[in-house]
Every structure is written in structure tokens, then in C-alpha cells.
Coordinates of C-alpha atoms in Angstrom, one line a residue:
Chain F
M1 CA -19.9 -4.9 -20.2
A2 CA -20.5 -4.7 -16.4
V3 CA -18.4 -3.9 -13.4
L4 CA -18.3 -5.9 -10.1
L5 CA -17.4 -3.5 -7.4
L6 CA -16.4 -4.9 -4.0
A7 CA -17.9 -2.6 -1.3
E8 CA -15.8 -1.6 1.7
V9 CA -17.8 -2.5 4.8
V10 CA -16.6 -1.7 8.3
N11 CA -18.4 -3.4 11.3
G12 CA -21.4 -3.9 9.1
Q13 CA -21.6 -0.3 8.0
L14 CA -21.0 0.7 4.4
A15 CA -18.0 3.0 4.0
L16 CA -20.2 5.4 2.1
D17 CA -17.4 7.9 1.0
A18 CA -15.2 5.1 -0.4
V19 CA -18.0 3.2 -2.1
S20 CA -19.8 6.2 -3.6
K21 CA -16.6 7.6 -5.1
S22 CA -15.7 4.2 -6.4
V23 CA -19.1 3.9 -8.1
S24 CA -18.6 7.2 -9.9
A25 CA -15.0 6.1 -10.9
V26 CA -16.3 3.0 -12.7
A27 CA -19.7 4.5 -13.9
S28 CA -18.4 5.0 -17.5
L29 CA -17.4 1.3 -17.8
G30 CA -20.9 -0.3 -17.8
D31 CA -23.5 -1.5 -15.4
V32 CA -22.3 -1.4 -11.8
H33 CA -23.0 -4.3 -9.5
V34 CA -21.9 -3.8 -5.9
L35 CA -20.8 -6.8 -3.9
V36 CA -21.4 -6.6 -0.1
A37 CA -19.8 -9.5 1.7
G38 CA -20.1 -10.5 5.3
Q39 CA -22.7 -11.5 7.8
G40 CA -24.7 -8.6 9.2
G41 CA -24.1 -6.5 6.1
D42 CA -27.8 -6.2 5.3
A43 CA -28.0 -2.5 6.1
A44 CA -24.8 -1.9 4.1
A45 CA -26.3 -3.7 1.1
A46 CA -29.5 -1.7 1.4
E47 CA -27.5 1.5 1.6
A48 CA -25.4 0.6 -1.5
A49 CA -28.6 0.1 -3.4
T50 CA -29.4 3.8 -2.9
L51 CA -26.3 5.0 -4.8
A52 CA -27.0 6.5 -8.2
G53 CA -25.4 4.4 -11.0
V54 CA -25.7 1.1 -9.2
S55 CA -27.9 -1.4 -11.1
K56 CA -27.7 -4.3 -8.7
V57 CA -26.4 -5.2 -5.3
L58 CA -25.1 -8.7 -4.5
F59 CA -25.2 -9.5 -0.8
A60 CA -23.2 -12.4 0.4
G61 CA -24.2 -12.6 4.0
D62 CA -22.5 -15.8 5.1
H63 CA -20.5 -15.7 8.3
G64 CA -17.5 -17.0 6.3
F65 CA -17.1 -13.7 4.5
C66 CA -16.8 -11.7 7.7
H67 CA -13.6 -9.6 8.3
T68 CA -13.0 -9.8 4.5
L69 CA -10.5 -12.6 4.8
A70 CA -8.7 -12.8 1.5
E71 CA -9.1 -16.6 0.8
P72 CA -12.9 -16.9 1.0
V73 CA -13.7 -13.4 -0.4
A74 CA -11.3 -13.9 -3.4
A75 CA -12.9 -17.3 -4.1
L76 CA -16.4 -15.7 -4.0
I77 CA -15.4 -12.9 -6.5
V78 CA -13.8 -15.4 -8.8
S79 CA -17.0 -17.5 -8.8
L80 CA -18.9 -14.4 -9.8
S81 CA -16.4 -13.1 -12.4
G82 CA -17.9 -14.7 -15.5
G83 CA -20.2 -11.9 -16.4
Y84 CA -17.8 -9.0 -15.8
S85 CA -15.3 -7.0 -17.8
H86 CA -14.0 -5.1 -14.7
I87 CA -13.6 -6.0 -11.0
A88 CA -12.8 -3.1 -8.8
A89 CA -12.8 -1.7 -5.3
A90 CA -11.7 1.4 -3.4
A91 CA -8.0 1.1 -2.5
T92 CA -8.5 0.2 1.1
S93 CA -6.3 -2.3 3.0
D94 CA -9.1 -4.9 2.6
A95 CA -9.2 -4.5 -1.2
K96 CA -5.4 -4.4 -1.5
N97 CA -5.4 -7.7 0.3
V98 CA -8.1 -9.4 -1.7
L99 CA -8.0 -8.1 -5.3
P100 CA -4.5 -9.1 -6.2
R101 CA -5.4 -12.7 -5.1
V102 CA -8.5 -12.5 -7.4
A103 CA -6.4 -11.2 -10.3
A104 CA -3.9 -14.0 -10.0
L105 CA -6.6 -16.6 -9.8
L106 CA -8.1 -15.2 -13.0
D107 CA -4.6 -15.1 -14.6
V108 CA -4.8 -11.3 -15.1
M109 CA -2.7 -8.4 -13.8
I110 CA -3.8 -6.0 -11.0
L111 CA -3.8 -2.3 -11.2
S112 CA -3.4 -0.6 -7.9
D113 CA -4.4 2.9 -6.8
V114 CA -6.0 4.0 -10.1
T115 CA -6.5 7.8 -10.2
A116 CA -8.2 8.1 -13.7
V117 CA -10.2 5.8 -15.9
I118 CA -9.4 6.8 -19.5
D119 CA -11.3 4.1 -21.3
A120 CA -12.3 0.4 -20.7
D121 CA -8.6 -0.7 -21.1
T122 CA -6.6 2.4 -20.1
F123 CA -5.9 3.7 -16.7
E124 CA -3.7 6.2 -14.9
R125 CA -1.9 5.4 -11.6
P126 CA 0.9 6.9 -9.5
I127 CA 4.3 5.1 -9.3
Y128 CA 7.4 5.9 -7.3
A129 CA 5.4 7.2 -4.4
G130 CA 3.6 9.7 -6.6
N131 CA 6.8 11.0 -8.2
A132 CA 5.5 9.9 -11.6
I133 CA 2.1 9.1 -13.1
Q134 CA 1.9 6.2 -15.5
T135 CA -0.8 5.6 -18.1
V136 CA -1.2 1.9 -18.9
K137 CA -3.3 0.0 -21.3
S138 CA -4.3 -3.5 -20.3
S139 CA -4.5 -6.4 -22.7
D140 CA -6.2 -8.7 -20.1
S141 CA -9.7 -10.0 -20.6
I142 CA -10.9 -8.9 -17.2
K143 CA -9.4 -5.7 -15.6
V144 CA -8.9 -5.9 -11.9
F145 CA -8.1 -2.7 -10.1
T146 CA -8.2 -0.6 -6.9
I147 CA -9.3 3.0 -7.0
R148 CA -7.7 5.9 -5.2
T149 CA -11.0 7.5 -4.3
T150 CA -9.7 11.0 -3.6
S151 CA -9.5 11.5 -7.4
F152 CA -13.3 11.0 -7.8
E153 CA -16.5 12.7 -6.8
A154 CA -19.1 10.8 -4.8
A155 CA -22.1 9.4 -6.6
A156 CA -25.4 10.8 -5.5
G157 CA -28.1 8.9 -3.6
G158 CA -31.8 8.4 -4.3
N159 CA -31.5 5.1 -6.2
S160 CA -33.3 1.9 -5.3
A161 CA -31.4 -0.9 -7.0
P162 CA -32.5 -4.5 -6.4
V163 CA -30.5 -6.5 -3.8
E164 CA -29.8 -10.2 -4.6
A165 CA -28.7 -12.6 -1.9
L166 CA -25.8 -15.0 -2.6
G167 CA -24.9 -18.4 -1.2
T168 CA -22.6 -19.5 1.6
A169 CA -18.8 -19.5 1.7
A170 CA -16.8 -22.6 1.2
E171 CA -14.6 -23.5 4.2
T172 CA -11.1 -22.7 3.0
G173 CA -9.3 -23.7 6.2
K174 CA -6.6 -21.2 5.4
S175 CA -6.9 -18.2 7.7
E176 CA -9.0 -17.4 10.7
W177 CA -9.8 -14.0 12.3
I178 CA -8.6 -13.6 15.8
E179 CA -9.1 -10.0 16.8
D180 CA -9.3 -6.4 15.6
K181 CA -7.6 -3.6 17.7
V182 CA -9.4 -0.5 16.6
A183 CA -9.2 2.6 18.6
A184 CA -12.7 4.0 19.3
S185 CA -12.9 7.7 18.4
D186 CA -15.5 10.4 18.1
R187 CA -13.4 12.1 15.4
P188 CA -14.3 12.0 11.7
E189 CA -12.8 9.2 9.7
L190 CA -9.4 10.2 8.3
T191 CA -10.0 9.5 4.6
S192 CA -13.3 11.2 4.3
A193 CA -12.9 14.1 6.8
G194 CA -13.4 17.7 5.7
I195 CA -10.4 18.9 7.8
V196 CA -7.3 16.9 8.8
V197 CA -4.7 18.0 11.3
S198 CA -1.4 16.0 11.0
G199 CA 1.7 15.9 13.2
G200 CA 5.2 14.9 12.2
R201 CA 8.5 14.1 13.8
G202 CA 8.7 17.7 15.0
V203 CA 5.9 16.9 17.5
G204 CA 8.6 15.0 19.4
S205 CA 6.6 12.5 21.6
E206 CA 3.4 10.6 22.0
E207 CA 2.5 13.0 24.8
S208 CA 3.0 16.1 22.7
F209 CA 0.6 14.6 20.1
A210 CA -2.1 15.9 22.5
L211 CA -1.4 19.3 21.0
I212 CA -2.3 18.0 17.5
E213 CA -5.4 16.3 18.8
G214 CA -6.5 19.4 20.7
L215 CA -6.3 21.5 17.5
A216 CA -8.1 18.8 15.6
D217 CA -10.9 18.6 18.1
K218 CA -11.3 22.4 18.0
L219 CA -11.7 22.2 14.2
G220 CA -13.8 19.0 14.2
A221 CA -11.0 17.4 12.2
A222 CA -9.5 14.0 11.9
V223 CA -6.0 13.4 13.1
G224 CA -3.2 12.3 10.8
A225 CA 0.5 11.7 11.1
S226 CA 3.6 11.4 9.0
R227 CA 5.4 8.1 8.6
A228 CA 8.3 9.5 10.7
A229 CA 5.8 10.2 13.6
V230 CA 4.3 6.7 13.3
D231 CA 7.7 5.0 13.1
S232 CA 8.8 6.9 16.2
G233 CA 5.8 5.6 18.1
Y234 CA 4.2 9.0 18.5
A235 CA 1.0 8.0 16.7
P236 CA -0.8 4.7 15.7
N237 CA -0.3 3.2 12.3
D238 CA -3.9 3.9 11.2
W239 CA -3.2 7.7 11.3
Q240 CA -0.4 7.5 8.7
V241 CA -0.9 9.8 5.7
G242 CA 1.2 9.1 2.7
Q243 CA 2.0 6.7 -0.1
T244 CA 2.1 3.6 2.1
G245 CA -0.5 5.0 4.5
K246 CA -3.8 6.7 3.8
V247 CA -4.4 9.1 0.9
V248 CA -6.5 12.1 1.9
A249 CA -7.9 15.2 0.1
P250 CA -9.8 17.3 2.6
Q251 CA -10.9 20.9 2.3
L252 CA -8.3 21.9 4.8
Y253 CA -5.1 20.0 5.7
V254 CA -2.9 21.4 8.5
A255 CA 0.6 19.9 8.6
V256 CA 2.4 20.5 11.9
G257 CA 6.0 19.7 12.4
I258 CA 6.0 17.7 9.1
S259 CA 9.0 18.3 6.8
G260 CA 7.2 17.2 3.7
A261 CA 8.9 14.0 2.4
I262 CA 7.7 13.1 -1.0
Q263 CA 6.0 10.0 0.3
H264 CA 3.9 12.1 2.7
L265 CA 3.1 14.7 0.0
A266 CA 1.8 11.8 -2.2
G267 CA -0.8 11.3 0.5
M268 CA -2.1 14.8 0.9
K269 CA -1.2 17.1 -2.0
D270 CA -4.7 17.0 -3.5
S271 CA -6.1 18.7 -0.4
K272 CA -7.9 22.0 -1.2
I273 CA -6.1 24.3 1.2
I274 CA -2.8 23.2 2.9
V275 CA -1.4 24.9 6.0
A276 CA 2.1 24.2 7.2
I277 CA 3.5 25.0 10.6
N278 CA 7.2 24.3 10.9
K279 CA 10.2 26.0 12.5
D280 CA 12.4 25.1 9.6
E281 CA 11.7 27.6 6.8
E282 CA 13.5 25.4 4.3
A283 CA 11.1 22.5 4.9
P284 CA 9.8 21.1 1.6
I285 CA 6.2 21.2 3.0
F286 CA 6.2 25.0 2.4
Q287 CA 6.5 24.4 -1.4
V288 CA 3.0 22.9 -1.4
A289 CA 1.4 24.9 1.3
D290 CA -1.1 27.7 0.6
F291 CA -0.3 29.3 4.0
G292 CA 3.0 28.6 5.7
L293 CA 3.8 29.7 9.2
V294 CA 7.5 29.5 10.2
A295 CA 7.2 29.0 14.0
D296 CA 7.8 26.7 16.9
L297 CA 4.8 24.4 16.9
F298 CA 4.8 24.3 20.7
D299 CA 4.0 28.1 20.7
A300 CA 1.9 28.3 17.5
V301 CA -0.4 25.3 17.9
P302 CA -1.7 26.3 21.4
E303 CA -2.2 29.9 20.2
L304 CA -4.0 28.7 17.1
T305 CA -6.2 26.4 19.1
S306 CA -7.1 29.2 21.5
K307 CA -7.9 31.7 18.7
L308 CA -10.2 29.5 16.7
Chain S
M1 CA 11.4 -24.9 8.2
K2 CA 12.9 -23.3 5.2
V3 CA 12.0 -19.7 4.5
L4 CA 12.0 -18.2 1.1
V5 CA 12.4 -14.4 0.8
P6 CA 11.9 -12.7 -2.6
V7 CA 13.9 -9.4 -2.9
K8 CA 13.7 -6.7 -5.6
R9 CA 16.4 -4.3 -6.8
V10 CA 14.9 -0.8 -7.0
I11 CA 16.0 2.8 -7.2
D12 CA 17.4 3.8 -3.8
Y13 CA 14.9 5.2 -1.4
N14 CA 16.9 8.5 -1.1
V15 CA 17.3 9.1 -4.8
K16 CA 15.2 11.8 -6.5
V17 CA 13.2 10.2 -9.2
R18 CA 13.3 11.8 -12.7
V19 CA 10.8 11.1 -15.4
K20 CA 12.5 10.6 -18.8
A21 CA 11.8 13.6 -21.2
D22 CA 10.4 11.3 -23.8
G23 CA 7.7 10.0 -21.4
T24 CA 8.8 6.3 -21.7
G25 CA 9.5 5.9 -18.0
V26 CA 11.8 6.9 -15.1
D27 CA 15.5 7.3 -15.7
L28 CA 17.4 4.5 -14.0
A29 CA 20.7 4.7 -15.9
N30 CA 23.6 5.5 -13.5
V31 CA 21.2 5.8 -10.5
K32 CA 22.0 4.3 -7.1
M33 CA 20.0 1.1 -6.8
S34 CA 19.3 -0.8 -3.5
M35 CA 17.2 -3.5 -2.0
N36 CA 13.5 -2.6 -1.8
P37 CA 13.1 -1.3 1.8
F38 CA 10.1 -3.6 2.5
D39 CA 12.1 -6.6 1.3
E40 CA 14.9 -5.7 3.8
I41 CA 12.4 -6.0 6.5
A42 CA 11.3 -9.4 5.2
V43 CA 15.0 -10.6 5.1
E44 CA 15.5 -9.3 8.7
E45 CA 12.4 -11.1 9.9
A46 CA 13.5 -14.4 8.3
I47 CA 16.9 -14.0 10.0
R48 CA 15.2 -13.4 13.4
L49 CA 13.1 -16.5 12.9
K50 CA 16.3 -18.5 12.3
E51 CA 18.0 -17.0 15.3
A52 CA 14.9 -17.9 17.4
G53 CA 15.2 -21.5 16.1
K54 CA 11.9 -21.4 14.1
A55 CA 13.7 -21.6 10.7
E56 CA 16.6 -23.7 9.5
E57 CA 17.5 -22.1 6.2
I58 CA 16.8 -18.8 4.4
V59 CA 16.8 -18.8 0.6
V60 CA 16.6 -15.4 -1.1
V61 CA 15.5 -15.0 -4.7
S62 CA 15.5 -12.1 -7.0
I63 CA 13.8 -11.8 -10.4
G64 CA 14.9 -9.2 -12.9
V65 CA 18.2 -8.0 -14.4
K66 CA 21.6 -9.6 -13.8
Q67 CA 22.6 -6.7 -11.6
A68 CA 20.1 -8.0 -9.0
Q69 CA 23.0 -10.2 -8.0
E70 CA 24.2 -7.3 -5.8
T71 CA 20.8 -7.1 -4.1
L72 CA 21.1 -10.9 -3.3
R73 CA 24.6 -10.4 -2.0
T74 CA 23.3 -7.8 0.4
A75 CA 20.7 -10.2 1.7
L76 CA 23.4 -12.9 2.1
A77 CA 25.5 -10.5 4.0
M78 CA 22.6 -9.7 6.3
G79 CA 22.4 -13.4 7.1
A80 CA 20.5 -15.4 4.4
D81 CA 22.0 -18.7 3.5
R82 CA 21.9 -19.0 -0.2
A83 CA 20.5 -17.1 -3.2
I84 CA 18.8 -17.7 -6.5
L85 CA 19.0 -15.1 -9.3
V86 CA 16.3 -15.5 -12.0
T87 CA 17.3 -13.3 -15.0
A88 CA 14.2 -12.2 -16.8
A89 CA 15.2 -8.9 -18.5
D90 CA 18.3 -7.3 -20.0
D91 CA 17.4 -3.7 -19.8
V92 CA 17.5 -2.1 -16.3
H93 CA 14.3 -0.2 -17.2
T94 CA 12.3 -3.4 -17.7
D95 CA 10.0 -4.0 -14.8
I96 CA 8.7 -7.6 -14.6
E97 CA 5.1 -7.5 -13.6
P98 CA 3.9 -8.9 -10.3
L99 CA 1.9 -11.7 -12.0
A100 CA 5.0 -12.9 -13.9
V101 CA 7.1 -12.6 -10.8
A102 CA 4.5 -14.6 -8.8
K103 CA 4.5 -17.3 -11.5
I104 CA 8.3 -17.7 -11.3
L105 CA 8.2 -17.6 -7.5
A106 CA 5.6 -20.4 -7.6
K107 CA 8.0 -22.6 -9.6
V108 CA 10.8 -21.8 -7.2
V109 CA 8.5 -22.7 -4.3
E110 CA 7.7 -26.0 -6.0
E111 CA 11.4 -26.8 -6.2
E112 CA 12.5 -25.5 -2.8
Q113 CA 9.4 -26.5 -0.7
P114 CA 9.7 -23.7 1.9
G115 CA 7.2 -23.7 4.8
L116 CA 6.9 -19.9 4.6
V117 CA 7.4 -17.1 2.1
L118 CA 8.2 -13.7 3.6
C119 CA 8.1 -10.8 1.2
G120 CA 7.8 -7.0 1.3
K121 CA 4.3 -5.7 1.0
Q122 CA 5.1 -3.5 -2.1
A123 CA 8.1 -2.4 -4.1
I124 CA 8.8 1.3 -4.0
D125 CA 9.1 1.5 -7.8
N126 CA 5.8 0.3 -9.2
D127 CA 4.0 0.5 -5.9
M128 CA 1.7 -2.3 -7.0
N129 CA 1.4 -4.2 -3.6
A130 CA 0.5 -7.4 -5.3
T131 CA 3.2 -10.0 -5.6
G132 CA 2.7 -11.8 -2.2
Q133 CA -1.1 -12.0 -2.7
M134 CA -0.6 -13.3 -6.2
L135 CA 1.9 -15.9 -5.2
A136 CA -0.4 -17.1 -2.4
A137 CA -3.2 -17.4 -4.9
L138 CA -1.2 -19.4 -7.4
L139 CA 0.0 -21.8 -4.7
G140 CA -3.4 -22.1 -3.1
W141 CA -1.8 -21.0 0.2
S142 CA -3.0 -18.8 2.9
Q143 CA -1.9 -15.2 2.9
A144 CA -1.3 -12.6 5.7
T145 CA -0.5 -9.2 4.3
F146 CA 0.9 -6.0 5.8
A147 CA 2.4 -7.7 8.9
S148 CA 3.6 -5.7 11.9
K149 CA 4.1 -8.8 14.1
V150 CA 4.7 -12.4 13.2
E151 CA 4.6 -15.4 15.5
I152 CA 5.2 -18.9 14.3
D153 CA 3.1 -21.3 16.4
G154 CA 3.4 -24.9 15.3
G155 CA 1.6 -25.3 12.0
A156 CA 0.3 -21.8 11.8
A157 CA 1.5 -18.2 11.8
V158 CA -0.2 -15.7 14.0
V159 CA 0.1 -12.4 12.2
T160 CA -0.8 -8.9 13.3
R161 CA -1.7 -6.8 10.3
E162 CA -1.7 -3.0 9.7
V163 CA -5.1 -2.3 8.4
D164 CA -7.1 0.9 7.8
G165 CA -8.9 0.8 11.1
G166 CA -5.9 -0.1 13.2
L167 CA -4.5 -3.6 13.7
Q168 CA -6.0 -7.0 12.9
T169 CA -4.7 -10.3 14.1
I170 CA -5.3 -13.5 12.0
K171 CA -4.0 -17.0 12.2
S172 CA -2.9 -18.4 8.9
A173 CA -2.2 -22.1 8.3
L174 CA 1.3 -22.9 7.1
P175 CA 2.6 -23.0 4.4
A176 CA 1.7 -19.3 4.0
V177 CA 2.8 -16.1 2.3
I178 CA 3.3 -13.2 4.7
S179 CA 3.9 -9.7 3.3
V180 CA 5.6 -7.3 5.7
D181 CA 4.9 -3.7 6.6
L182 CA 7.2 -1.0 7.9
R183 CA 6.8 -1.5 11.6
L184 CA 7.7 -5.2 11.8
N185 CA 11.3 -4.7 12.6
E186 CA 14.4 -2.5 11.9
P187 CA 16.7 -4.3 9.5
R188 CA 20.3 -4.8 10.5
Y189 CA 23.3 -3.5 8.6
A190 CA 25.6 -6.1 7.2
S191 CA 29.0 -6.1 8.9
L192 CA 32.2 -6.0 6.9
P193 CA 33.2 -9.6 7.8
N194 CA 29.7 -10.7 6.9
I195 CA 29.9 -8.9 3.5
M196 CA 33.2 -10.8 2.9
K197 CA 31.6 -14.1 3.9
A198 CA 28.5 -13.5 1.7
K199 CA 30.8 -13.6 -1.4
K200 CA 31.4 -17.3 -0.7
K201 CA 27.7 -18.2 -0.1
P202 CA 26.0 -20.1 -3.0
L203 CA 24.2 -18.1 -5.6
D204 CA 22.4 -20.1 -8.4
E205 CA 21.8 -18.4 -11.7
K206 CA 18.6 -19.2 -13.6
T207 CA 16.5 -17.6 -16.3
A208 CA 12.7 -17.1 -16.6
A209 CA 12.8 -19.6 -19.5
D210 CA 14.3 -22.3 -17.1
Y211 CA 11.0 -22.1 -15.3
G212 CA 8.9 -22.0 -18.5
V213 CA 7.3 -18.7 -17.5
D214 CA 6.2 -16.2 -20.1
V215 CA 7.1 -12.8 -18.6
S216 CA 5.6 -10.6 -21.4
P217 CA 3.7 -7.7 -19.9
R218 CA -0.1 -7.5 -19.7
L219 CA 0.1 -3.8 -19.3
A220 CA 1.5 -1.6 -22.0
I221 CA 2.9 1.6 -20.8
V222 CA 1.3 4.4 -22.8
K223 CA 3.2 7.2 -21.1
T224 CA 4.9 8.2 -17.9
S225 CA 4.5 11.8 -16.9
E226 CA 5.5 14.2 -14.1
P227 CA 2.8 14.7 -11.5
A228 CA 1.0 18.0 -11.5
V229 CA 3.0 20.5 -9.5
R230 CA 1.3 22.4 -6.7
Q231 CA 2.3 26.0 -6.5
A232 CA 3.6 27.3 -3.2
G233 CA 1.3 29.9 -1.6
I234 CA 2.4 32.6 0.9
K235 CA 4.1 32.7 4.2
V236 CA 2.2 34.3 7.0
G237 CA 3.9 36.2 9.8
S238 CA 1.7 35.2 12.8
V239 CA -1.0 32.9 14.1
D240 CA -3.5 35.9 13.8
E241 CA -2.6 36.4 10.2
L242 CA -3.1 32.7 9.5
V243 CA -6.5 32.7 11.2
S244 CA -7.6 35.7 9.2
K245 CA -6.4 34.2 5.9
L246 CA -8.2 30.9 6.6
K247 CA -11.4 32.9 7.3
E248 CA -10.9 34.9 4.1
V249 CA -10.8 31.8 1.9
G250 CA -13.7 30.2 3.9
A251 CA -11.5 27.3 5.1
I252 CA -12.7 27.7 8.7

């Protein structure tokens, strides 16, 4: 029994938080082999080899695997699948793109957003935007799944697993990468930040989101947003916290002007301390907040920022 | 070009979900059901392609219980041209797994020969986010998931995708499967005259057996439970009190 774990690599860097938590999520299932795909991923492969619990790193450094395009990367994983009982990855947008394609090519089901590994066949995952938790037992020969990493602790470092180089990508002629539009930011990455400050519809405009960003910068926090704020154009899509956005579990989550729709709560309710600032005292966000402040955010947020 | 749009009947977005006391699933009896919101966006996008002269015909297909006919009528009222209902279950609580759905859709694609499949990125019931990717795999087609912008350019689709880092643009050769995200468009409401007209549009009825697809599940549901409830904390009266509480618990 061995696990093939697809590593999340961003611009040649290993997404350490996502990968180390995924390694500990699958550690009980057998030997863990981490797959790093993409040209220039040498350093990411070397870093993956330091994670405790990893017995081997497979590095596919061909240019054709860059940008984790689904068609070549799925074909690569299928070509490697013979020796594995499980194929997994952190539930990132890349993995959600690639692994269902892998599963169908292997004629097995996919399990998305696994929050607990019960045994080799049995897994827990949220359904209905986190309104219910389902435990399912798979009868497939290979289990393919994505992992909601906020449910797991990070694996330690200090390991030195061997790194094995793999061959080149076959030309699929299906999709080609054109460009990435990624906002440069000095702030911590949203899914692994210790503190997250999020704004909702109550913030009212893109300009007013500067208030949220100011508080975040004072706290050294990442900035998040509710779906309503993103849909209204106040914040970019990659800030969205919630069932269809990012799932976060920081030490401190500050929700400003967010009512607390269930799909937002699904993305942040595992945070250690939740603070809610909202002028509507009936807002559902107060039902999950450790500290609630009923106040106009346009008064409270500048005051809070100045007093920290 | 013909566009195929799979649509799913799911619990309405605004209905509070209740887990059945016996832990076998979520209660769907006498609950308002609607088209999966992501699928509405896919239908809308197909209609806009047709209005822009990039598509000639829109075929919607739903796989599930007989009642999914209502979902198909909604899509027809929005502007789809014809519908295919594939009955694969009798009980409204039976969810056909994405792999089986993708297999049936692959057979429909074989018959219909569309140039493009537009689908929602995930259904808000099982939240699996898989059917589009699986269909592309079975067909050997290119896939472009989580689309926030779609441009058809000759033999290819240029698709902007919502990804973790921001936006990514890829060019996928047609035929392709494109799964759509929230920000692609705002679906229209069906007008009353169009709802009346939709009743006369063709709706073919098939079964999973007609396509020779085994829909038996690969995943056995052991139990369905309520999520852990987080207890509400306290209300603080001022920003000063909030700051001192946060310092007290060591959060800042």
C-alpha cells in the first residue's frame, strides 16, 4: 500500500503548508511518494523530500507539466498509478482540476475535500456547503481524493527522502497556457495565514475595502472576502472565503460587515478565535463568533486599527 | 456549433438543509428543488453564445429522477432549444455519482456530437466538483474548469479560470468541456411567454439502461451527520473591550 501525493507548486515554490498537511493526512495509509510536476520545480522537489513521512519524491521536470494543465498532468499520474492504493492532493484549484480527470481515466470515483481519513477505504467529507458531514466507504481499487488541509496538522521537517527524476510529457495538443493574472502582495497567503481579516457586503465598495486592508496590514494578516463582496466587485475572486472559495482556519479570524451565510461559515468556522464586527445584531455571524461587536464598521475598524 | 449543457435538480439554494434523524442522508421530501445555480450560469452562457452567433443549438440534459423534467423545462424557458431527460433513479434521495453521470453524458455526446459542453463547476448538494473533468477524461477532450470568461475563437475556446492565485487564461482546443464559476454571468429569469413556449419544446425521455451505463454507486454512504456546532461567545460593548479581550486570550 502506497500513496501518490500530487504536490501543490506555485511559481516553482512548494506550497509548504498545503503539502505538509496533506502528507500527515495520508500518513496512515502507507508509504507516501510526493509527485512534483513542472519545469523549475527542482527546489520544490528538494523541499518536499525534507518532510517527515515522505519516503520518495518523484520529480517530473518537463516543460509540458508547467502550470499544472489538466491533460498532461492527469496522463502522467495515470501512467504512475500502477503501484498505488491511493492518489491524493491538497484540495487546491489545481488538484480539483486534475484529480477528477485522473479518477475517470482509472474508472474510479473521486472524493473531494476529505476532512478525515477513517481507514484505507473510509473517508469523511462535507456536503451541502458544510451543512452535513458524510462518511463514505469506497469500493474502488484505487482511491482518488482531495484533502481539506485545515483539518490536519503539518508534517514535521528534517527528512531526506530520495528524489527520483521522471521522463518527459507527451504532447496532448489539448490546452495551452496563455497567462496568469496574480496580484503581487506582501501579505501572508490566505489559506496558511495566522490571522485573516475579511470584509463582506457591508463594506460597500472597492474603495472602502482599504479599511479592511489597513486593519489586516496592522495585524500582519491576510485579507479575505465573502462571496457577496466578491460578486459585487469589491474584492478579487482569490480572496473569497467559503465553500466555493478558500477554506481557512487561522488563529484569529476577523469578519467585518459579513452577515455569515452558511457557505461563508463553511470556509472559516474552524478558525481558533472568531471576531465579528457588524451593525446588525441579528447577523448569523454572531452565532459563531467568540467576540462580537455590534457597531458600524466605518467607525469601529479605523478605531480598532489605531488601537492595535 | 451545438452546445450541450448538463443540468442538475438540487435542493433550492435558499432552503435550510436538514440531516435526517436516522443519519441516512439529507431530508429532500417536500423540499423546494431548483436548478443547480452553477448550471444556470452554464445555460445562460450557452444562450449568450447562441445570441452572439457562435452556437446554433442548445441541448440540455438532466440525469436523475423523473422530476428533473421541471429543471429541464426551466432551462428551455431560459432559451435552450431541446432537452433530454435520462431517468436513472426512482427515489429523490438517490444521488447519481459524478462518474456514472459522466459516463451517461459521454454516450449523449456520442449521439449528439456537440462542439462544446458547458457545465456548472459543482453541484451544491454533493459539492464534488468532478463531473465536467470526468466527462472530458472519458471523451479524451480538453477541459477548462472554473471559467469566469469564455471566448470562442475558431477551433478553440479562450477561457479565463478562477484559480487559487487569481486568474489564469488558457486556450483549449474544441471540442472541449468548460465548467463555469460564479462570476461568468448573471443568469436571466424566464419570462412568462417563454415559460409557456418551453412547454412545447421537445423533451426526449431516456433511461440509464438505454445507454448501457451501470449507475451503481462506488461510494457507500456509512452515515450522514450534522456538523459540529460552534458555540456563540460574548458580545463586547466597545473597541477597547474587544482589544483587551483579544489580548487576554493571546490572539494579538
